[in-house]
Amino acid sequence: MPPLPAWGAPESEPLLAVEDLHVEFVTRQGTVKAVNGVGYALHPGETLAVLGESGSGKSVTAQAIMGILDTPPARVPKGRIRFRGTDLLGLSEDARSQVRGSRIAMIFQDALSALNPVFTVGSQIAEMFRVHRGMSRRDAERRAVELMDRVRIPGARQRLHDYPHQFSGGMRQRIMIAMAIALDPEVLIADEPTTALDVTVQAQIMELLAELKRESDMGLILITHDLGVVADVADKIVVMYGGRVVENAPVHDLYRAPAHPYTRGLLDSIPRIDRKGRELHAIAGMPPNLLDMPPGCAFAPRCPYRQDDCVTAAPPLHRIGSTRGSACHYWREVLDGSHG
Amino acid sequence: MTARPHQVPLRRGPPAIRETPAELYERLVLGRYIIRRLLQAIPVLLGATLLIYAVVFALPGDPIASMYGEKRMDPDIIRIVREQYHLNDPFIVQYWHYISGVFQGDLGTTFAKVPVSEIIAGKFQVTLNLGLTALLMEAVIGVGLGFYAALRRGRAQDTMVLAATLLLISIPTLVTGFVLQLLLGVRLRQGTGIEIFPISGVSDGWRSYLLPAFVLAGTSIAYLTRLTRTSLAETLRADYIRTAVAKGMPRRRVVGRHALRNALIPLVTYLGADLGTLMGGAVITETIFNLPGIGQELFRSVYERQQPVVVGIVTLLVLVYILANLIVDLLYAVLDPRIRYE
Ligand SMILES: Nc1ncnc2c1ncn2[C@@H]1O[C@H](COP(=O)(O)OP(=O)(O)O)[C@@H](O)[C@H]1O
Ligand code: SF4
Ligand SMILES: [Mg+2]
């Protein structure tokens, strides 16, 4: 695999670093500010969970990393996406497509619509080898069968020539995963890979992802709006709200004591064994209007900790110790409240 | 548990046994599908011909009388002729005589004892040539222009294509027909001395069909262009297109392979249904360009109450329509695997 030109990147450099990323969509209603200064970093072998309610900009950030945003209407006015030290946003389209699919790969939420209905799953997997590696059809198909075996699709050889609609939801997602890991990517982005599936199947897919990760040094970005899913698999969590990162922390720290009122609300909303029978507590209020973002804290209208200055000054991402951050003026109170 | 990719033995026989069980199964399913569709066509043919037969049967006037014009006729002769043509039988019996003939490849004879097939054959060929040429033009120009516009959405070229289709849709076929005849046929010949587009008759072989076919296909080309543009644009927004891009596929492949197959599916349906429309429209176009097709014959037969000819022509048209639909269904099954397993 040809390495990207690295500008003397030190060993400690993260595999992938999103820095102050802004993405907006120019629409008839106005400019939708979907991502407003997002930053997160992923190291080799690490699993980073990106959490946040629907519309918080998780997918748009991922699409910016992949370089699959529709431009227009999307544009990236600001920010950097550094992959092994090189800013992907500064690369030519040609150089970018060298990375896309082979070094950074992605799987999507709904495998039924994400797979092409008119081609066999075998050809869709084999295509990775044929296009990126110039393999012959026969070799590529043999590799496809190996991959289907590896993601635990029973009777892989026989199912090579089946079409996506002939598989169950879980099996389809396995096909997606097979396609994504075909070329041993360094980063895998999984955008809500289990949301469309049954609970039991969800667990199997998560187990598969964890297993594939254990076998390689691949970094995994796991996007989800379900806190329950991430506890076992993630190392770090990034919580997004209104196109910003509102909290980041190692997973266990965040679970033990959230430092942002929004994270707190999320944690309160997951059903747990010890809270069985209790009402699911959803965060009251509406997500922010991305067409017209308020000048202060985006979470203010829904925040139980809100003070007067929250609506005038947007909180920066305060550092908490060496590993955490919270974009809340009153993170101390939140953190203390969590301990109490 | 660790999953290690293990070698799966692949069949390494001669290329002749490349078909996998799955492929064989698929072929069998497709074969059954074709047979089922053919069987389904039979009731359609029966229904359509019965309807036409009933309509023609109900036409006012006595065919025998009109055959002999103003002459007074011997009642005995009338009786004999009526008997010979089963005209005294109940309607459904007459129809039965007719349709059993059709299934044996016999379209009957006129009251003057000329086989209907003989009257129709050459003329039907002209109309079919015209219709198929128009369909081919429609497919090539419509799909081509539609793709061109869809890949340049919102740009000047796209707007120009859209404006052109609007113009084509809003001008009646009769007008485009006469105008093109005048401009391309008459004026061009006066200017250059060569007749590039023959404007009348069929004496110039396939070139005779070019101008009439274009006129006939005009409106359809416009509609197909728009449909293609919409279909491709919509397909390009599909999730699986985003997947193809995320897989690092070059744009050529994303459009030419991943989008193309899917975008074609609705177009095939439209094209198939349109052959019927084109055959109908051919009747008018034939008049403008003086082509000796089935249209002229149909007019004459209705006027002269030549029931067998009218029914014969319509039966043939229905057959073409059924055949076109069958081809559409098959193409559909080839393009879209989801159909095959219904
Ligand atoms: N193509 C688009 N055009 C306009 N707005 C978009 C587009 N794609 C996404 N957005 C907006 O960006 C915001 C963030 O979307 P997304 O990243 O998909 O959220 P999520 O966190 O649920 O993945 C949403 O409010 C959505 O309306
Ligand atoms: S800054 Fe204010 S409004 Fe925003 S989360 Fe913190 S306390 Fe709530
Ligand atoms: Mg999303």
XYZ file of C-alpha atoms and ligand atoms in Angstrom:
718
model
C 0.000 0.000 0.000
C 1.584 3.319 -1.008
C 1.883 5.557 2.035
C 0.475 9.037 1.893
C 3.076 11.753 1.823
C 3.540 12.340 5.523
C 5.122 15.582 6.638
C 7.363 14.001 9.228
C 4.455 12.861 11.323
C 5.616 11.813 14.768
C 4.672 8.418 16.184
C 2.251 9.935 18.626
C 0.298 11.526 15.825
C -3.263 10.208 15.723
C -4.304 8.029 12.824
C -7.120 10.382 12.010
C -7.763 13.837 13.415
C -10.757 16.011 12.637
C -9.947 19.622 13.514
C -12.402 22.513 13.750
C -14.503 21.064 10.930
C -17.347 23.143 9.553
C -19.861 21.841 7.018
C -22.864 23.726 5.724
C -25.571 23.032 3.169
C -26.831 25.786 0.942
C -30.559 25.159 0.557
C -33.546 27.160 -0.589
C -34.498 27.816 3.028
C -31.050 29.139 3.813
C -27.704 27.823 4.939
C -27.959 24.742 7.145
C -24.983 24.779 9.497
C -24.780 21.056 10.059
C -21.268 20.856 11.509
C -19.858 23.781 13.491
C -16.299 23.200 14.579
C -16.178 19.485 15.300
C -12.924 17.959 16.436
C -12.012 14.423 17.393
C -9.037 12.117 17.098
C -8.659 8.391 16.533
C -5.546 6.331 17.230
C -4.656 2.981 15.674
C -6.562 0.116 17.236
C -8.895 2.460 19.035
C -12.689 2.495 18.981
C -14.247 5.916 19.124
C -17.991 6.138 19.646
C -19.731 9.213 18.265
C -22.962 9.788 20.076
C -25.783 12.248 19.667
C -29.406 12.519 18.734
C -30.578 12.468 15.154
C -29.522 15.569 13.235
C -26.547 16.403 15.407
C -24.113 16.136 12.508
C -22.598 12.695 13.116
C -23.145 11.403 9.610
C -22.210 14.653 7.912
C -18.884 14.637 9.758
C -18.310 11.049 8.652
C -19.206 11.896 5.077
C -16.736 14.768 5.175
C -14.025 12.348 6.300
C -14.917 9.950 3.482
C -15.188 12.785 1.000
C -18.653 11.699 -0.106
C -20.554 14.903 0.648
C -22.586 16.228 -2.250
C -20.882 19.472 -3.150
C -23.046 21.430 -3.788
C -25.223 21.701 -1.727
C -22.563 20.934 0.893
C -19.447 22.998 1.404
C -16.629 22.883 3.905
C -15.727 26.480 4.720
C -13.257 25.602 7.423
C -11.424 22.769 9.104
C -8.907 20.016 8.548
C -9.146 16.256 8.378
C -5.690 14.857 8.942
C -5.093 11.258 8.041
C -1.630 10.128 9.140
C -0.640 13.763 9.151
C -1.954 14.731 5.717
C -4.951 17.020 5.395
C -7.422 15.083 3.261
C -9.324 18.257 2.441
C -6.254 19.589 0.671
C -5.828 16.551 -1.576
C -6.833 16.360 -5.222
C -9.868 14.260 -6.070
C -7.530 11.643 -7.531
C -5.396 11.354 -4.418
C -8.528 11.307 -2.337
C -10.017 8.345 -4.149
C -6.813 6.413 -3.412
C -7.737 6.692 0.257
C -11.478 6.246 -0.060
C -12.630 2.673 0.318
C -9.160 1.196 0.608
C -7.597 3.067 3.561
C -10.693 4.626 5.095
C -13.863 2.593 4.632
C -17.427 3.066 5.747
C -20.531 1.026 6.445
C -24.006 2.485 6.512
C -27.117 2.187 8.580
C -29.486 0.543 6.143
C -27.691 -2.215 4.281
C -30.721 -2.943 2.110
C -30.627 0.479 0.500
C -26.844 0.755 0.712
C -26.287 -2.334 -1.449
C -27.004 -2.120 -5.141
C -30.176 -4.184 -5.733
C -29.300 -5.261 -9.266
C -25.874 -6.792 -8.702
C -24.943 -9.963 -6.859
C -23.320 -9.507 -3.477
C -20.322 -11.404 -4.809
C -19.730 -8.918 -7.580
C -20.180 -6.007 -5.195
C -17.510 -7.361 -2.874
C -15.218 -8.553 -5.662
C -15.407 -5.099 -7.217
C -13.158 -3.803 -4.449
C -10.346 -6.108 -5.572
C -11.006 -5.665 -9.256
C -11.036 -1.874 -9.227
C -8.502 -1.113 -6.492
C -6.151 -4.047 -7.032
C -6.748 -4.859 -10.683
C -7.396 -8.521 -9.880
C -8.911 -10.955 -12.334
C -12.547 -11.838 -11.900
C -11.770 -15.301 -10.635
C -9.213 -14.137 -8.053
C -11.480 -11.348 -6.902
C -14.356 -13.775 -6.454
C -12.174 -16.121 -4.468
C -11.263 -13.235 -2.178
C -14.934 -12.309 -1.919
C -15.776 -15.810 -0.727
C -12.997 -15.607 1.855
C -14.399 -12.340 3.116
C -17.942 -13.666 3.284
C -16.581 -16.536 5.347
C -14.739 -14.139 7.551
C -17.892 -12.147 8.348
C -19.628 -15.465 9.058
C -22.029 -15.782 6.192
C -23.056 -19.430 6.089
C -22.493 -21.174 2.753
C -20.473 -18.282 1.389
C -19.483 -20.054 -1.842
C -23.099 -20.844 -2.676
C -24.348 -17.388 -1.822
C -21.804 -15.493 -3.893
C -24.272 -15.115 -6.756
C -27.256 -14.150 -4.644
C -28.715 -10.668 -4.659
C -29.006 -8.402 -1.610
C -32.771 -8.868 -1.295
C -32.249 -12.603 -0.802
C -30.431 -12.048 2.489
C -31.746 -11.211 5.934
C -31.032 -7.797 7.426
C -28.192 -9.074 9.572
C -26.592 -10.978 6.695
C -26.849 -7.913 4.482
C -25.020 -5.846 7.069
C -22.342 -8.551 7.139
C -21.990 -8.159 3.365
C -21.530 -4.412 3.878
C -18.874 -5.104 6.474
C -17.138 -7.595 4.176
C -17.008 -4.940 1.460
C -15.658 -2.335 3.850
C -12.871 -4.474 5.308
C -11.943 -5.980 1.943
C -8.756 -3.975 1.536
C -7.762 -3.918 5.225
C -8.557 -0.264 5.815
C -6.772 1.630 8.567
C -9.963 3.397 9.585
C -13.459 1.945 9.504
C -16.423 4.246 10.010
C -19.622 2.461 10.998
C -22.591 4.820 10.779
C -25.314 3.366 12.995
C -24.608 -0.136 11.689
C -27.226 -1.806 13.858
C -30.054 0.715 14.025
C -32.127 -1.044 11.366
C -31.747 -4.492 12.966
C -33.428 -6.648 15.619
C -31.919 -6.492 19.061
C -30.383 -9.983 18.937
C -28.952 -9.342 15.497
C -27.620 -5.988 16.727
C -25.559 -7.766 19.329
C -24.182 -10.208 16.751
C -23.103 -7.415 14.430
C -21.449 -5.526 17.283
C -19.660 -8.717 18.281
C -18.472 -9.184 14.708
C -17.121 -5.638 14.558
C -15.332 -6.076 17.865
C -13.850 -9.334 16.652
C -12.622 -7.892 13.353
C -11.061 -5.059 15.280
C -9.237 -7.393 17.635
C -7.629 -9.086 14.643
C -6.181 -5.890 13.236
C -4.865 -2.504 14.175
C -7.778 -0.811 12.489
C -9.279 2.271 14.118
C -13.067 2.175 14.385
C -15.397 5.157 14.478
C -18.735 3.886 15.689
C -21.578 6.320 15.155
C -24.715 5.693 17.133
C -27.516 7.404 18.961
C -27.790 4.521 21.372
C -25.621 4.803 24.474
C -26.391 1.228 25.425
C -24.630 -0.104 22.345
C -21.272 1.525 22.971
C -20.474 0.701 26.594
C -18.812 -2.626 25.826
C -16.989 -1.845 22.608
C -15.818 1.779 22.714
C -12.618 3.179 24.220
C -13.579 6.825 23.902
C -16.813 8.668 23.394
C -17.525 11.920 21.610
C -20.952 13.420 22.271
C -22.308 15.721 19.573
C -25.064 18.289 19.782
C -26.077 20.851 17.157
C -23.057 20.105 14.998
C -20.563 20.522 17.848
C -18.717 18.232 20.183
C -20.206 18.927 23.597
C -18.307 16.296 25.526
C -15.478 13.844 24.989
C -14.140 11.325 27.458
C -12.883 7.782 27.928
C -15.962 5.627 27.930
C -15.948 4.610 31.572
C -15.321 8.126 32.872
C -18.224 9.382 30.862
C -20.545 6.657 32.093
C -19.506 7.154 35.680
C -19.810 10.920 35.680
C -20.955 12.939 32.668
C -19.653 16.506 32.522
C -22.270 17.985 30.218
C -26.004 18.385 30.894
C -26.840 16.879 27.486
C -24.778 13.736 28.155
C -26.478 13.495 31.482
C -29.848 13.647 29.822
C -28.773 10.898 27.408
C -27.552 8.650 30.215
C -30.793 9.150 32.083
C -32.708 8.113 29.005
C -31.210 4.634 28.631
C -33.209 1.849 30.171
C -31.084 -0.195 32.593
C -31.706 -3.378 34.472
C -31.594 -1.562 37.810
C -34.114 0.942 36.548
C -36.544 -1.531 35.128
C -40.099 -0.336 35.053
C -39.138 3.293 35.182
C -40.334 5.620 32.491
C -37.852 6.231 29.744
C -36.754 9.765 30.331
C -36.308 11.495 26.981
C -34.762 14.940 26.940
C -37.590 17.439 26.644
C -37.500 20.108 23.969
C -36.487 20.430 20.338
C -33.065 20.112 18.734
C -31.584 23.453 17.655
C -32.532 25.049 14.360
C -29.426 24.619 12.206
C -30.664 27.333 9.860
C -30.460 29.893 12.613
C -28.107 28.878 15.409
C -28.431 30.897 18.621
C -25.361 32.939 19.617
C -24.986 31.249 23.003
C -25.016 27.583 24.009
C -27.060 25.525 21.534
C -28.406 23.346 24.339
C -29.611 26.288 26.461
C -33.347 26.033 25.621
C -33.413 22.464 26.956
C -30.853 22.732 29.736
C -31.771 22.309 33.408
C -28.441 23.944 34.445
C -28.945 27.047 32.317
C -27.848 30.430 33.674
C -28.266 33.890 32.144
C -24.840 34.000 30.506
C -25.483 30.705 28.666
C -27.635 32.388 26.031
C -25.104 35.124 25.266
C -21.734 33.372 25.261
C -21.153 30.035 23.553
C -19.157 27.744 25.839
C -15.770 26.571 24.487
C -14.669 22.975 25.001
C -13.198 23.173 28.516
C -10.449 20.705 29.256
C -11.095 18.495 32.250
C -7.903 16.799 33.325
C -5.856 15.415 30.457
C -8.403 13.107 28.849
C -11.769 14.835 28.963
C -13.534 17.905 27.676
C -16.942 19.526 28.127
C -18.511 22.424 26.257
C -20.421 23.733 29.231
C -19.811 26.821 31.361
C -20.993 24.888 34.391
C -19.287 21.554 33.807
C -18.083 21.494 37.411
C -21.627 21.609 38.742
C -22.701 18.907 36.302
C -19.761 16.712 37.228
C -20.380 17.216 40.957
C -24.076 16.534 40.505
C -23.190 13.306 38.733
C -21.041 12.143 41.609
C -23.737 12.998 44.126
C -12.990 -17.236 18.565
C -10.841 -15.991 15.794
C -12.047 -16.007 12.248
C -9.229 -16.785 9.921
C -9.933 -16.550 6.244
C -9.589 -20.130 5.113
C -9.213 -21.302 1.571
C -12.398 -22.321 -0.105
C -11.784 -24.722 -2.971
C -13.064 -23.241 -6.191
C -14.060 -25.364 -9.103
C -11.172 -25.298 -11.526
C -12.708 -27.264 -14.356
C -12.816 -26.244 -17.995
C -14.715 -23.056 -18.681
C -17.692 -25.039 -19.976
C -18.863 -25.927 -16.461
C -18.659 -22.431 -15.100
C -22.330 -22.351 -14.154
C -22.811 -22.598 -10.423
C -25.900 -24.226 -8.909
C -27.164 -20.742 -8.084
C -26.810 -19.676 -11.692
C -28.508 -22.808 -12.948
C -31.364 -22.233 -10.543
C -31.660 -18.684 -11.714
C -31.829 -19.776 -15.339
C -34.587 -22.256 -14.561
C -36.560 -19.673 -12.648
C -36.213 -17.266 -15.551
C -37.408 -19.955 -17.972
C -40.500 -20.628 -15.877
C -41.118 -16.918 -15.687
C -41.087 -16.621 -19.487
C -43.547 -19.487 -19.896
C -45.860 -18.030 -17.298
C -45.834 -14.653 -19.006
C -46.582 -16.247 -22.390
C -49.572 -18.073 -20.946
C -50.814 -14.890 -19.366
C -50.786 -13.244 -22.804
C -53.463 -15.586 -24.150
C -56.441 -14.182 -22.208
C -55.303 -10.675 -23.123
C -55.340 -11.573 -26.798
C -58.773 -13.207 -26.474
C -60.254 -10.292 -24.568
C -58.897 -7.648 -26.910
C -59.991 -9.384 -30.101
C -63.417 -10.167 -28.661
C -63.876 -6.510 -27.855
C -62.830 -5.383 -31.334
C -64.969 -8.048 -32.909
C -67.974 -6.842 -30.947
C -67.370 -3.213 -31.918
C -66.995 -4.001 -35.604
C -69.986 -6.337 -35.393
C -72.061 -3.502 -34.036
C -71.101 -1.098 -36.852
C -74.261 -0.011 -38.674
C -74.873 -1.131 -42.217
C -74.855 -4.456 -43.993
C -71.445 -5.495 -45.311
C -72.993 -7.551 -48.107
C -75.170 -4.701 -49.227
C -72.285 -2.261 -49.223
C -70.235 -4.776 -51.197
C -72.758 -4.724 -54.018
C -73.333 -1.009 -53.856
C -76.647 0.288 -55.228
C -77.382 -2.865 -57.180
C -80.499 -4.827 -56.293
C -79.583 -8.338 -55.300
C -81.109 -11.711 -55.509
C -82.225 -12.618 -51.943
C -80.963 -16.149 -52.519
C -77.453 -14.923 -53.220
C -77.549 -12.758 -50.136
C -78.623 -15.783 -48.121
C -75.836 -17.937 -49.527
C -73.161 -15.299 -48.946
C -74.417 -14.661 -45.432
C -74.267 -18.343 -44.695
C -70.815 -18.673 -46.168
C -69.514 -15.966 -43.862
C -71.487 -17.260 -40.862
C -73.314 -13.933 -40.769
C -76.524 -15.581 -39.577
C -74.877 -17.243 -36.621
C -74.973 -15.642 -33.197
C -72.165 -13.211 -32.507
C -70.209 -15.494 -30.241
C -70.220 -18.331 -32.773
C -68.919 -15.963 -35.433
C -66.206 -14.907 -33.096
C -65.333 -18.514 -32.396
C -64.920 -19.223 -36.103
C -62.709 -16.205 -36.386
C -60.470 -16.736 -33.386
C -59.880 -20.419 -34.102
C -58.672 -19.282 -37.513
C -56.362 -16.743 -35.929
C -54.760 -19.377 -33.740
C -54.102 -21.395 -36.879
C -52.465 -18.378 -38.476
C -55.479 -17.557 -40.662
C -56.829 -14.032 -40.480
C -59.779 -14.887 -42.764
C -60.735 -13.510 -46.163
C -62.560 -10.399 -47.290
C -66.056 -10.661 -48.697
C -64.391 -10.541 -52.093
C -62.479 -13.700 -51.174
C -59.056 -12.075 -50.896
C -57.104 -13.401 -47.901
C -56.837 -10.681 -45.278
C -53.232 -11.619 -44.614
C -52.418 -10.870 -48.228
C -53.942 -7.402 -48.008
C -52.273 -6.591 -44.752
C -48.849 -8.183 -45.046
C -46.870 -5.575 -46.998
C -48.692 -2.656 -45.421
C -48.206 -3.936 -41.959
C -44.511 -4.236 -42.685
C -44.377 -0.530 -43.593
C -46.120 0.486 -40.383
C -43.991 -1.841 -38.294
C -40.814 -0.457 -39.880
C -42.008 3.045 -39.131
C -42.937 2.180 -35.552
C -39.706 0.329 -34.811
C -37.538 3.032 -36.399
C -39.352 5.605 -34.286
C -38.868 3.453 -31.184
C -35.169 3.087 -31.893
C -34.805 6.831 -32.396
C -36.751 7.476 -29.240
C -34.552 5.118 -27.234
C -31.242 6.417 -28.557
C -32.008 10.132 -28.572
C -34.220 10.145 -25.475
C -31.903 8.137 -23.254
C -28.832 9.924 -24.605
C -30.218 13.413 -24.092
C -31.681 12.472 -20.724
C -28.318 11.221 -19.474
C -26.575 14.264 -20.876
C -28.976 16.561 -19.023
C -28.982 14.581 -15.772
C -25.195 14.665 -15.532
C -25.265 18.439 -16.031
C -28.198 19.217 -13.806
C -28.835 22.893 -13.209
C -26.307 23.965 -15.819
C -26.969 25.709 -19.128
C -26.920 22.485 -21.176
C -29.513 20.936 -18.884
C -31.787 23.956 -19.200
C -31.423 23.883 -22.978
C -32.386 20.225 -23.176
C -35.398 20.873 -20.961
C -36.506 23.822 -23.075
C -36.154 21.758 -26.247
C -38.289 18.956 -24.829
C -40.966 21.432 -23.774
C -41.052 22.824 -27.293
C -41.306 19.333 -28.753
C -44.123 18.405 -26.401
C -46.148 21.539 -27.054
C -46.068 21.430 -30.866
C -48.561 19.002 -32.412
C -47.149 16.169 -34.518
C -48.993 17.428 -37.582
C -47.155 20.751 -37.417
C -43.678 19.255 -36.866
C -44.444 16.836 -39.667
C -45.280 19.437 -42.262
C -42.595 21.881 -41.149
C -39.821 19.274 -41.245
C -41.104 17.986 -44.540
C -40.860 21.477 -45.953
C -37.529 22.447 -44.387
C -35.512 19.246 -44.535
C -37.127 17.700 -47.545
C -38.122 20.406 -49.965
C -35.844 23.308 -49.033
C -32.744 21.224 -48.458
C -33.185 19.572 -51.817
C -33.620 22.906 -53.544
C -30.488 24.218 -51.899
C -28.202 21.229 -52.373
C -29.824 19.224 -55.086
C -29.690 16.061 -52.988
C -32.603 14.535 -51.184
C -31.151 13.709 -47.799
C -34.457 13.003 -46.199
C -37.009 11.506 -48.551
C -40.336 13.086 -47.737
C -42.809 10.824 -49.419
C -43.313 7.152 -50.183
C -41.012 4.246 -49.386
C -39.010 4.048 -52.576
C -35.738 4.986 -50.878
C -35.526 1.992 -48.568
C -34.746 2.617 -44.920
C -33.907 6.279 -45.531
C -37.554 6.857 -46.394
C -38.430 6.158 -42.795
C -36.020 8.590 -41.156
C -38.043 11.769 -41.333
C -41.457 10.196 -40.705
C -40.049 8.201 -37.801
C -38.539 11.305 -36.258
C -41.826 13.168 -36.575
C -43.682 10.200 -35.139
C -41.237 9.841 -32.249
C -40.960 13.585 -31.529
C -43.249 13.852 -28.536
C -42.113 10.494 -27.186
C -38.467 11.543 -27.442
C -39.266 14.606 -25.352
C -41.086 12.596 -22.694
C -38.427 9.911 -22.590
C -35.687 12.530 -22.292
C -37.421 13.991 -19.278
C -38.115 10.602 -17.759
C -34.495 9.542 -18.271
C -33.221 12.743 -16.731
C -35.426 12.286 -13.673
C -34.688 8.587 -13.380
C -30.924 8.983 -13.525
C -30.931 12.012 -11.236
C -33.008 10.105 -8.705
C -30.831 7.024 -8.981
C -27.726 9.111 -8.426
C -29.173 10.168 -5.084
C -29.705 6.573 -3.977
C -27.885 5.138 -0.995
C -26.143 2.471 -3.046
C -24.605 5.170 -5.235
C -23.178 6.779 -2.121
C -21.865 3.335 -1.179
C -20.197 2.951 -4.570
C -18.503 6.324 -4.131
C -17.464 5.400 -0.595
C -15.944 2.204 -1.993
C -13.636 4.425 -4.014
C -15.158 3.538 -7.373
C -14.250 5.985 -10.145
C -17.086 8.204 -11.312
C -17.162 6.488 -14.694
C -18.001 3.227 -12.980
C -20.435 4.776 -10.517
C -22.520 6.266 -13.307
C -21.938 3.731 -16.076
C -22.452 0.629 -13.990
C -24.045 1.270 -10.621
C -26.487 3.969 -11.684
C -27.123 2.930 -15.291
C -28.669 -0.476 -14.624
C -31.057 0.924 -12.050
C -31.970 4.036 -14.016
C -32.865 1.937 -17.076
C -35.586 -0.035 -15.305
C -38.413 2.527 -15.521
C -37.298 3.532 -19.028
C -37.772 0.023 -20.371
C -41.364 0.008 -19.153
C -42.034 3.327 -20.783
C -40.454 2.303 -24.079
C -42.410 -0.937 -24.216
C -45.733 0.747 -23.590
C -44.810 3.417 -26.102
C -44.527 1.007 -29.023
C -48.314 0.732 -28.880
C -48.663 4.518 -28.887
C -46.222 4.797 -31.771
C -48.078 2.218 -33.858
C -51.268 4.206 -33.254
C -49.585 7.500 -34.138
C -48.130 5.895 -37.248
C -51.588 5.968 -38.802
C -51.452 9.789 -38.893
C -47.784 10.089 -39.811
C -48.309 7.728 -42.718
C -50.852 10.125 -44.133
C -48.491 13.115 -43.932
C -45.647 11.281 -45.594
C -47.804 9.225 -47.913
C -46.469 5.895 -46.669
C -48.497 2.892 -47.838
C -48.974 1.502 -44.367
C -51.704 -0.045 -42.361
C -53.257 3.282 -41.421
C -54.559 3.969 -44.885
C -55.841 0.437 -45.141
C -57.623 0.720 -41.810
C -59.450 3.871 -42.883
C -60.529 2.265 -46.110
C -61.679 -0.956 -44.504
C -63.794 0.802 -41.932
C -65.335 2.892 -44.660
C -66.063 -0.156 -46.804
C -67.185 -2.257 -43.825
C -64.563 -4.895 -44.516
C -64.982 -6.386 -41.059
C -62.389 -9.161 -41.477
C -59.731 -6.644 -42.519
C -60.487 -4.264 -39.668
C -60.445 -7.042 -37.116
C -57.332 -8.520 -38.703
C -55.434 -5.262 -38.487
C -56.465 -4.670 -34.923
C -55.586 -8.249 -33.989
C -52.117 -7.743 -35.390
C -51.734 -4.483 -33.485
C -52.819 -6.223 -30.302
C -50.293 -8.967 -30.987
C -47.527 -6.394 -31.410
C -48.613 -4.777 -28.186
C -48.638 -8.054 -26.281
C -45.259 -8.988 -27.711
C -43.811 -5.611 -26.767
C -45.115 -6.026 -23.230
C -43.665 -9.491 -23.005
C -40.269 -8.224 -24.110
C -40.541 -5.441 -21.544
C -41.311 -7.939 -18.812
C -38.368 -10.089 -19.798
C -35.990 -7.150 -20.003
C -37.340 -6.064 -16.673
C -36.531 -9.440 -15.177
C -33.057 -9.310 -16.657
C -32.423 -5.798 -15.329
C -34.011 -6.209 -11.931
C -33.333 -9.472 -10.091
C -36.023 -8.688 -7.536
C -38.712 -9.312 -10.170
C -37.559 -12.834 -11.000
C -38.378 -14.314 -7.665
C -41.866 -12.980 -7.160
N -27.880 16.994 1.779
C -28.293 17.769 2.790
N -28.909 18.941 2.542
C -29.330 19.724 3.542
N -29.174 19.446 4.833
C -28.569 18.300 5.153
C -28.091 17.401 4.155
N -27.529 16.334 4.762
C -27.645 16.567 6.087
N -28.250 17.752 6.325
C -28.558 18.324 7.625
O -27.446 18.206 8.453
C -27.864 17.923 9.769
C -27.025 16.829 10.352
O -27.326 15.638 9.669
P -26.645 14.251 10.036
O -25.187 14.414 10.116
O -27.146 13.274 9.033
O -27.242 13.931 11.446
P -27.005 12.615 12.321
O -26.293 13.071 13.519
O -28.366 12.117 12.649
O -26.222 11.650 11.502
C -29.321 17.544 9.720
O -30.073 18.520 10.396
C -29.667 17.562 8.272
O -30.876 18.232 8.078
S -23.485 26.161 28.903
Fe -25.291 26.586 30.067
S -26.960 26.024 28.770
Fe -25.156 25.182 27.888
S -25.107 23.163 28.687
Fe -23.889 24.339 30.043
S -25.311 25.013 31.603
Fe -26.525 24.251 29.933
Mg -26.893 9.798 10.762
